[in-house]
Amino acid sequence: LRGRTDVLGGVAAERVIEHPLLLDDLFDPRLEQVPTDRAAIAGEIARRLGTLDGSDTEAEIEVLQECKHSLGFRLGLAFRGSHVEAALTARRLARLAEAIVGAVLATSEREAVAQHGRLPGIGEGSGLAVLGYGSLGAAELGFASDLDLVFLYDGALAAAESDGARVVF
């Protein structure tokens, strides 16, 4: 950690202890290059998920957790190093959370369709929407914020049966 202790505070050091893979980020020459908008973050997530074959949902969730920790850590280092102000960091953390929730939703939908088939009248996706409110909805997340999520679905679909081998109704 020599040479990086100037930007590593106590909280950041605790994160590295909890998640040793973050050490890789400290020695990555792209440490300062943090994706900042939702599309760039989603692109980074897609790049990391692209290393998997798409058949191991647990591995995908593990990669998503690593990605969340890595990007959050790098955002923290940028904030701690006074490269980014607090309000902008809060918005970037919200974008990271939105991208992670979107990726988890896509993985869950793919897994549900594989196991249960599709509901009639639904093209892509599942007909499920996820809304963030509170700090996420206001784009004011902190490093220790939780996510307040609401899941919505079309009530008319509750009476429909899926077309898969394991029917959902």
PDB file of C-alpha atoms in Angstrom, residues 41-156:
ATOM      1  CA  ILE A  41     -21.000   2.255 -15.616  1.00  0.00           C
ATOM      2  CA  ALA A  42     -23.352  -0.155 -17.403  1.00  0.00           C
ATOM      3  CA  GLY A  43     -20.661  -0.621 -20.055  1.00  0.00           C
ATOM      4  CA  GLU A  44     -18.095  -1.511 -17.390  1.00  0.00           C
ATOM      5  CA  ILE A  45     -20.567  -3.962 -15.839  1.00  0.00           C
ATOM      6  CA  ALA A  46     -21.302  -5.515 -19.251  1.00  0.00           C
ATOM      7  CA  ARG A  47     -17.558  -5.805 -19.950  1.00  0.00           C
ATOM      8  CA  ARG A  48     -17.005  -7.666 -16.685  1.00  0.00           C
ATOM      9  CA  LEU A  49     -20.055  -9.892 -17.190  1.00  0.00           C
ATOM     10  CA  GLY A  50     -18.877 -10.579 -20.731  1.00  0.00           C
ATOM     11  CA  THR A  51     -16.037 -12.644 -19.305  1.00  0.00           C
ATOM     12  CA  LEU A  52     -18.609 -15.222 -18.157  1.00  0.00           C
ATOM     13  CA  ASP A  53     -20.559 -17.668 -20.304  1.00  0.00           C
ATOM     14  CA  GLY A  54     -23.961 -16.501 -19.009  1.00  0.00           C
ATOM     15  CA  SER A  55     -25.030 -19.849 -17.613  1.00  0.00           C
ATOM     16  CA  ASP A  56     -23.834 -19.390 -14.035  1.00  0.00           C
ATOM     17  CA  THR A  57     -26.124 -16.938 -12.260  1.00  0.00           C
ATOM     18  CA  GLU A  58     -24.181 -17.153  -8.993  1.00  0.00           C
ATOM     19  CA  ALA A  59     -20.965 -16.193 -10.799  1.00  0.00           C
ATOM     20  CA  GLU A  60     -22.779 -13.238 -12.389  1.00  0.00           C
ATOM     21  CA  ILE A  61     -24.009 -12.038  -8.992  1.00  0.00           C
ATOM     22  CA  GLU A  62     -20.481 -12.402  -7.613  1.00  0.00           C
ATOM     23  CA  VAL A  63     -19.082 -10.321 -10.498  1.00  0.00           C
ATOM     24  CA  LEU A  64     -21.779  -7.690  -9.903  1.00  0.00           C
ATOM     25  CA  GLN A  65     -20.830  -7.515  -6.218  1.00  0.00           C
ATOM     26  CA  GLU A  66     -17.151  -7.172  -7.109  1.00  0.00           C
ATOM     27  CA  CYS A  67     -17.989  -4.480  -9.649  1.00  0.00           C
ATOM     28  CA  LYS A  68     -20.086  -2.568  -7.113  1.00  0.00           C
ATOM     29  CA  HIS A  69     -17.312  -2.730  -4.532  1.00  0.00           C
ATOM     30  CA  SER A  70     -14.622  -1.783  -7.051  1.00  0.00           C
ATOM     31  CA  LEU A  71     -16.423   1.173  -8.603  1.00  0.00           C
ATOM     32  CA  GLY A  72     -17.668   2.384  -5.219  1.00  0.00           C
ATOM     33  CA  PHE A  73     -14.142   2.147  -3.842  1.00  0.00           C
ATOM     34  CA  ARG A  74     -12.727   4.091  -6.773  1.00  0.00           C
ATOM     35  CA  LEU A  75     -15.425   6.755  -6.354  1.00  0.00           C
ATOM     36  CA  GLY A  76     -14.487   6.951  -2.681  1.00  0.00           C
ATOM     37  CA  LEU A  77     -10.832   7.402  -3.487  1.00  0.00           C
ATOM     38  CA  ALA A  78     -11.662  10.182  -5.954  1.00  0.00           C
ATOM     39  CA  PHE A  79     -13.775  11.904  -3.315  1.00  0.00           C
ATOM     40  CA  ARG A  80     -11.191  11.377  -0.570  1.00  0.00           C
ATOM     41  CA  GLY A  81      -8.479  12.738  -2.826  1.00  0.00           C
ATOM     42  CA  SER A  82     -10.602  15.904  -3.306  1.00  0.00           C
ATOM     43  CA  HIS A  83     -10.922  15.234  -7.029  1.00  0.00           C
ATOM     44  CA  VAL A  84     -14.721  15.205  -6.878  1.00  0.00           C
ATOM     45  CA  GLU A  85     -17.122  17.179  -4.690  1.00  0.00           C
ATOM     46  CA  ALA A  86     -19.652  15.514  -2.379  1.00  0.00           C
ATOM     47  CA  ALA A  87     -22.816  16.269  -4.416  1.00  0.00           C
ATOM     48  CA  LEU A  88     -21.296  14.881  -7.596  1.00  0.00           C
ATOM     49  CA  THR A  89     -20.042  11.807  -5.749  1.00  0.00           C
ATOM     50  CA  ALA A  90     -23.570  11.226  -4.388  1.00  0.00           C
ATOM     51  CA  ARG A  91     -24.998  11.380  -7.932  1.00  0.00           C
ATOM     52  CA  ARG A  92     -22.329   8.999  -9.209  1.00  0.00           C
ATOM     53  CA  LEU A  93     -23.064   6.534  -6.400  1.00  0.00           C
ATOM     54  CA  ALA A  94     -26.756   6.699  -7.369  1.00  0.00           C
ATOM     55  CA  ARG A  95     -25.847   5.965 -11.005  1.00  0.00           C
ATOM     56  CA  LEU A  96     -23.768   3.013  -9.861  1.00  0.00           C
ATOM     57  CA  ALA A  97     -26.686   1.692  -7.793  1.00  0.00           C
ATOM     58  CA  GLU A  98     -29.099   2.129 -10.720  1.00  0.00           C
ATOM     59  CA  ALA A  99     -26.767   0.259 -13.054  1.00  0.00           C
ATOM     60  CA  ILE A 100     -26.272  -2.590 -10.573  1.00  0.00           C
ATOM     61  CA  VAL A 101     -30.033  -2.891  -9.940  1.00  0.00           C
ATOM     62  CA  GLY A 102     -30.609  -2.903 -13.714  1.00  0.00           C
ATOM     63  CA  ALA A 103     -28.039  -5.656 -14.210  1.00  0.00           C
ATOM     64  CA  VAL A 104     -29.501  -7.757 -11.377  1.00  0.00           C
ATOM     65  CA  LEU A 105     -32.990  -7.304 -12.840  1.00  0.00           C
ATOM     66  CA  ALA A 106     -31.778  -8.419 -16.288  1.00  0.00           C
ATOM     67  CA  THR A 107     -30.041 -11.468 -14.802  1.00  0.00           C
ATOM     68  CA  SER A 108     -33.143 -12.347 -12.756  1.00  0.00           C
ATOM     69  CA  GLU A 109     -35.442 -11.962 -15.746  1.00  0.00           C
ATOM     70  CA  ARG A 110     -33.225 -14.179 -17.898  1.00  0.00           C
ATOM     71  CA  GLU A 111     -33.122 -16.837 -15.171  1.00  0.00           C
ATOM     72  CA  ALA A 112     -36.916 -16.690 -14.650  1.00  0.00           C
ATOM     73  CA  VAL A 113     -37.602 -17.026 -18.385  1.00  0.00           C
ATOM     74  CA  ALA A 114     -35.195 -19.973 -18.624  1.00  0.00           C
ATOM     75  CA  GLN A 115     -36.955 -21.767 -15.772  1.00  0.00           C
ATOM     76  CA  HIS A 116     -40.575 -20.746 -16.270  1.00  0.00           C
ATOM     77  CA  GLY A 117     -40.994 -19.336 -19.784  1.00  0.00           C
ATOM     78  CA  ARG A 118     -42.692 -16.055 -20.657  1.00  0.00           C
ATOM     79  CA  LEU A 119     -46.008 -14.613 -19.688  1.00  0.00           C
ATOM     80  CA  PRO A 120     -48.354 -13.913 -22.605  1.00  0.00           C
ATOM     81  CA  GLY A 121     -48.192 -10.400 -24.015  1.00  0.00           C
ATOM     82  CA  ILE A 122     -44.708  -9.700 -22.698  1.00  0.00           C
ATOM     83  CA  GLY A 123     -41.933  -9.329 -25.228  1.00  0.00           C
ATOM     84  CA  GLU A 124     -38.551  -8.703 -23.660  1.00  0.00           C
ATOM     85  CA  GLY A 125     -38.213  -8.504 -19.907  1.00  0.00           C
ATOM     86  CA  SER A 126     -40.713  -9.659 -17.346  1.00  0.00           C
ATOM     87  CA  GLY A 127     -43.216  -6.854 -16.990  1.00  0.00           C
ATOM     88  CA  LEU A 128     -41.576  -5.966 -13.687  1.00  0.00           C
ATOM     89  CA  ALA A 129     -40.427  -2.437 -12.915  1.00  0.00           C
ATOM     90  CA  VAL A 130     -38.121  -1.395 -10.097  1.00  0.00           C
ATOM     91  CA  LEU A 131     -38.418   2.097  -8.676  1.00  0.00           C
ATOM     92  CA  GLY A 132     -35.883   3.710  -6.394  1.00  0.00           C
ATOM     93  CA  TYR A 133     -36.973   6.336  -3.917  1.00  0.00           C
ATOM     94  CA  GLY A 134     -35.448   8.081  -0.936  1.00  0.00           C
ATOM     95  CA  SER A 135     -31.728   8.740  -1.352  1.00  0.00           C
ATOM     96  CA  LEU A 136     -31.559   6.707  -4.557  1.00  0.00           C
ATOM     97  CA  GLY A 137     -34.498   8.494  -6.157  1.00  0.00           C
ATOM     98  CA  ALA A 138     -33.032  11.853  -5.202  1.00  0.00           C
ATOM     99  CA  ALA A 139     -29.555  10.790  -6.422  1.00  0.00           C
ATOM    100  CA  GLU A 140     -28.117  11.605  -3.003  1.00  0.00           C
ATOM    101  CA  LEU A 141     -26.541   8.298  -2.010  1.00  0.00           C
ATOM    102  CA  GLY A 142     -23.754   8.100   0.498  1.00  0.00           C
ATOM    103  CA  PHE A 143     -21.200   5.335   0.825  1.00  0.00           C
ATOM    104  CA  ALA A 144     -23.239   3.629   3.567  1.00  0.00           C
ATOM    105  CA  SER A 145     -26.690   4.291   2.097  1.00  0.00           C
ATOM    106  CA  ASP A 146     -29.226   1.560   1.715  1.00  0.00           C
ATOM    107  CA  LEU A 147     -31.548   1.323  -1.272  1.00  0.00           C
ATOM    108  CA  ASP A 148     -35.255   1.897  -0.942  1.00  0.00           C
ATOM    109  CA  LEU A 149     -36.792  -0.056  -3.808  1.00  0.00           C
ATOM    110  CA  VAL A 150     -40.358  -0.699  -4.889  1.00  0.00           C
ATOM    111  CA  PHE A 151     -41.200  -3.509  -7.300  1.00  0.00           C
ATOM    112  CA  LEU A 152     -44.196  -2.984  -9.588  1.00  0.00           C
ATOM    113  CA  TYR A 153     -45.914  -5.377 -11.948  1.00  0.00           C
ATOM    114  CA  ASP A 154     -49.028  -5.392 -14.099  1.00  0.00           C
ATOM    115  CA  GLY A 155     -51.800  -6.903 -11.972  1.00  0.00           C
ATOM    116  CA  ALA A 156     -53.471  -8.330 -15.080  1.00  0.00           C
TER     117      ALA A 156
END
